[in-house]
Amino acid sequence: MIRQLIRVNLELEGFEVVTAADGAECLEIVHEVRPDVITLDLVMPRLDGVRTAERLRADPRTRHVPLAMVSASSVGEAGRSLTEIDLFVAKPFEPECLVAAVRELAERGRRVSVERGEGGADEGE
């Protein structure tokens, strides 16, 4: 339900959105899609958000993609290091706040790509 809410709100703002059912599926499709930003939930089946983020950061192809963690748990309740995450959004959240945060992360990610000589300035969101 939350995944659909995030998708609809981002698409209404012009983002192209691809969803995955869990962290394992995210890792399978992320190289095909080449996202500007990845949103994860802390609690996901098969592979949770923290372990997914750790794997994304360990992979040179996704190391610099901004990551946003969306969760009903607070950072303190997570009980695990969230150092791999660029942004933590607590549920419930205002959709417009999430859209603004994702837009900021996408712009930051594109600046890093350009600085690293990877292009990205004209890639879709």
mmCIF file of C-alpha atoms in Angstrom:
data_model
loop_
_atom_site.group_PDB
_atom_site.id
_atom_site.type_symbol
_atom_site.label_atom_id
_atom_site.label_comp_id
_atom_site.label_asym_id
_atom_site.label_seq_id
_atom_site.Cartn_x
_atom_site.Cartn_y
_atom_site.Cartn_z
ATOM 1 C CA MET A 1 0.000 0.000 0.000
ATOM 2 C CA ILE A 2 2.766 2.462 0.931
ATOM 3 C CA ARG A 3 4.755 1.481 -2.162
ATOM 4 C CA GLN A 4 1.748 2.402 -4.316
ATOM 5 C CA LEU A 5 1.258 5.712 -2.455
ATOM 6 C CA ILE A 6 4.902 6.624 -3.027
ATOM 7 C CA ARG A 7 4.686 5.619 -6.673
ATOM 8 C CA VAL A 8 1.547 7.639 -7.415
ATOM 9 C CA ASN A 9 2.824 10.769 -5.690
ATOM 10 C CA LEU A 10 6.190 10.658 -7.445
ATOM 11 C CA GLU A 11 4.614 9.948 -10.846
ATOM 12 C CA LEU A 12 2.230 12.890 -10.399
ATOM 13 C CA GLU A 13 5.339 15.066 -10.022
ATOM 14 C CA GLY A 14 6.904 13.770 -13.222
ATOM 15 C CA PHE A 15 9.187 11.055 -11.870
ATOM 16 C CA GLU A 16 9.469 7.740 -13.675
ATOM 17 C CA VAL A 17 9.003 5.090 -10.984
ATOM 18 C CA VAL A 18 9.941 1.414 -11.013
ATOM 19 C CA THR A 19 8.977 -0.657 -7.975
ATOM 20 C CA ALA A 20 10.321 -3.836 -6.451
ATOM 21 C CA ALA A 21 8.485 -6.087 -4.010
ATOM 22 C CA ASP A 22 11.486 -6.423 -1.699
ATOM 23 C CA GLY A 23 15.202 -5.794 -1.319
ATOM 24 C CA ALA A 24 16.239 -8.877 -3.259
ATOM 25 C CA GLU A 25 14.152 -7.833 -6.258
ATOM 26 C CA CYS A 26 15.559 -4.314 -5.981
ATOM 27 C CA LEU A 27 19.079 -5.695 -6.292
ATOM 28 C CA GLU A 28 18.016 -7.718 -9.341
ATOM 29 C CA ILE A 29 16.543 -4.795 -11.308
ATOM 30 C CA VAL A 30 18.609 -1.803 -10.181
ATOM 31 C CA HIS A 31 21.287 -2.308 -12.849
ATOM 32 C CA GLU A 32 18.741 -2.429 -15.666
ATOM 33 C CA VAL A 33 16.883 0.674 -14.511
ATOM 34 C CA ARG A 34 19.821 2.865 -13.368
ATOM 35 C CA PRO A 35 17.726 4.934 -10.931
ATOM 36 C CA ASP A 36 18.490 8.470 -9.788
ATOM 37 C CA VAL A 37 17.197 7.658 -6.274
ATOM 38 C CA ILE A 38 16.259 4.455 -4.474
ATOM 39 C CA THR A 39 13.650 4.400 -1.715
ATOM 40 C CA LEU A 40 13.676 1.446 0.662
ATOM 41 C CA ASP A 41 11.569 0.364 3.603
ATOM 42 C CA LEU A 42 13.369 -0.768 6.717
ATOM 43 C CA VAL A 43 11.149 -3.858 6.971
ATOM 44 C CA MET A 44 10.912 -5.833 3.729
ATOM 45 C CA PRO A 45 10.613 -9.553 3.015
ATOM 46 C CA ARG A 46 13.644 -11.614 1.947
ATOM 47 C CA LEU A 47 16.137 -8.760 2.352
ATOM 48 C CA ASP A 48 15.499 -5.813 4.685
ATOM 49 C CA GLY A 49 16.256 -2.185 3.887
ATOM 50 C CA VAL A 50 19.518 -1.981 5.826
ATOM 51 C CA ARG A 51 21.006 -5.086 4.202
ATOM 52 C CA THR A 52 19.796 -3.920 0.787
ATOM 53 C CA ALA A 53 21.438 -0.523 1.357
ATOM 54 C CA GLU A 54 24.675 -2.196 2.442
ATOM 55 C CA ARG A 55 24.746 -4.252 -0.756
ATOM 56 C CA LEU A 56 23.935 -1.233 -2.919
ATOM 57 C CA ARG A 57 26.792 0.718 -1.308
ATOM 58 C CA ALA A 58 29.208 -2.191 -1.727
ATOM 59 C CA ASP A 59 28.546 -2.363 -5.481
ATOM 60 C CA PRO A 60 30.609 0.173 -7.494
ATOM 61 C CA ARG A 61 27.719 0.533 -9.965
ATOM 62 C CA THR A 62 25.258 1.705 -7.291
ATOM 63 C CA ARG A 63 27.604 3.086 -4.627
ATOM 64 C CA HIS A 64 26.690 6.715 -5.345
ATOM 65 C CA VAL A 65 22.931 6.379 -5.925
ATOM 66 C CA PRO A 66 21.145 8.344 -3.176
ATOM 67 C CA LEU A 67 19.135 6.148 -0.792
ATOM 68 C CA ALA A 68 16.030 7.156 1.157
ATOM 69 C CA MET A 69 14.731 4.890 3.908
ATOM 70 C CA VAL A 70 10.985 5.095 4.522
ATOM 71 C CA SER A 71 9.844 3.351 7.691
ATOM 72 C CA ALA A 72 7.279 3.243 10.458
ATOM 73 C CA SER A 73 10.189 2.645 12.826
ATOM 74 C CA SER A 74 12.169 5.590 14.105
ATOM 75 C CA VAL A 75 15.910 5.744 13.544
ATOM 76 C CA GLY A 76 16.428 4.794 17.200
ATOM 77 C CA GLU A 77 13.976 1.917 16.989
ATOM 78 C CA ALA A 78 15.773 0.562 13.947
ATOM 79 C CA GLY A 79 18.481 -0.625 16.313
ATOM 80 C CA ARG A 80 20.922 -0.941 13.435
ATOM 81 C CA SER A 81 23.294 1.420 11.735
ATOM 82 C CA LEU A 82 21.706 3.501 9.023
ATOM 83 C CA THR A 83 24.981 5.049 7.889
ATOM 84 C CA GLU A 84 24.368 3.820 4.328
ATOM 85 C CA ILE A 85 21.227 5.968 4.034
ATOM 86 C CA ASP A 86 21.131 9.550 2.746
ATOM 87 C CA LEU A 87 17.673 10.321 4.131
ATOM 88 C CA PHE A 88 15.310 8.759 6.678
ATOM 89 C CA VAL A 89 11.557 9.432 6.278
ATOM 90 C CA ALA A 90 9.315 8.316 9.126
ATOM 91 C CA LYS A 91 5.811 6.987 8.417
ATOM 92 C CA PRO A 92 3.309 8.459 8.385
ATOM 93 C CA PHE A 93 4.683 11.173 6.116
ATOM 94 C CA GLU A 94 3.267 13.974 4.039
ATOM 95 C CA PRO A 95 3.504 12.943 0.373
ATOM 96 C CA GLU A 96 4.687 16.398 -0.692
ATOM 97 C CA CYS A 97 7.552 16.195 1.810
ATOM 98 C CA LEU A 98 8.655 12.857 0.377
ATOM 99 C CA VAL A 99 8.442 14.225 -3.184
ATOM 100 C CA ALA A 100 10.561 17.248 -2.214
ATOM 101 C CA ALA A 101 13.118 15.000 -0.508
ATOM 102 C CA VAL A 102 13.357 12.635 -3.487
ATOM 103 C CA ARG A 103 13.717 15.599 -5.864
ATOM 104 C CA GLU A 104 16.576 16.988 -3.729
ATOM 105 C CA LEU A 105 18.301 13.584 -3.607
ATOM 106 C CA ALA A 106 17.935 13.173 -7.389
ATOM 107 C CA GLU A 107 19.472 16.590 -8.011
ATOM 108 C CA ARG A 108 22.313 15.830 -5.600
ATOM 109 C CA GLY A 109 22.908 12.475 -7.293
ATOM 110 C CA ARG A 110 23.054 14.116 -10.725
ATOM 111 C CA ARG A 111 25.578 16.695 -9.460
ATOM 112 C CA VAL A 112 27.789 13.899 -8.121
ATOM 113 C CA SER A 113 27.532 12.019 -11.428
ATOM 114 C CA VAL A 114 28.552 15.091 -13.401
ATOM 115 C CA GLU A 115 31.432 15.800 -11.013
ATOM 116 C CA ARG A 116 32.618 12.219 -11.425
ATOM 117 C CA GLY A 117 32.347 12.482 -15.216
ATOM 118 C CA GLU A 118 29.509 9.952 -15.452
ATOM 119 C CA GLY A 119 27.014 12.179 -17.243
ATOM 120 C CA GLY A 120 23.610 11.938 -15.634
ATOM 121 C CA ALA A 121 22.556 15.552 -16.169
ATOM 122 C CA ASP A 122 20.170 14.568 -18.948
ATOM 123 C CA GLU A 123 19.068 11.166 -17.641
ATOM 124 C CA GLY A 124 15.421 10.646 -16.656
ATOM 125 C CA GLU A 125 14.266 10.504 -13.081
#
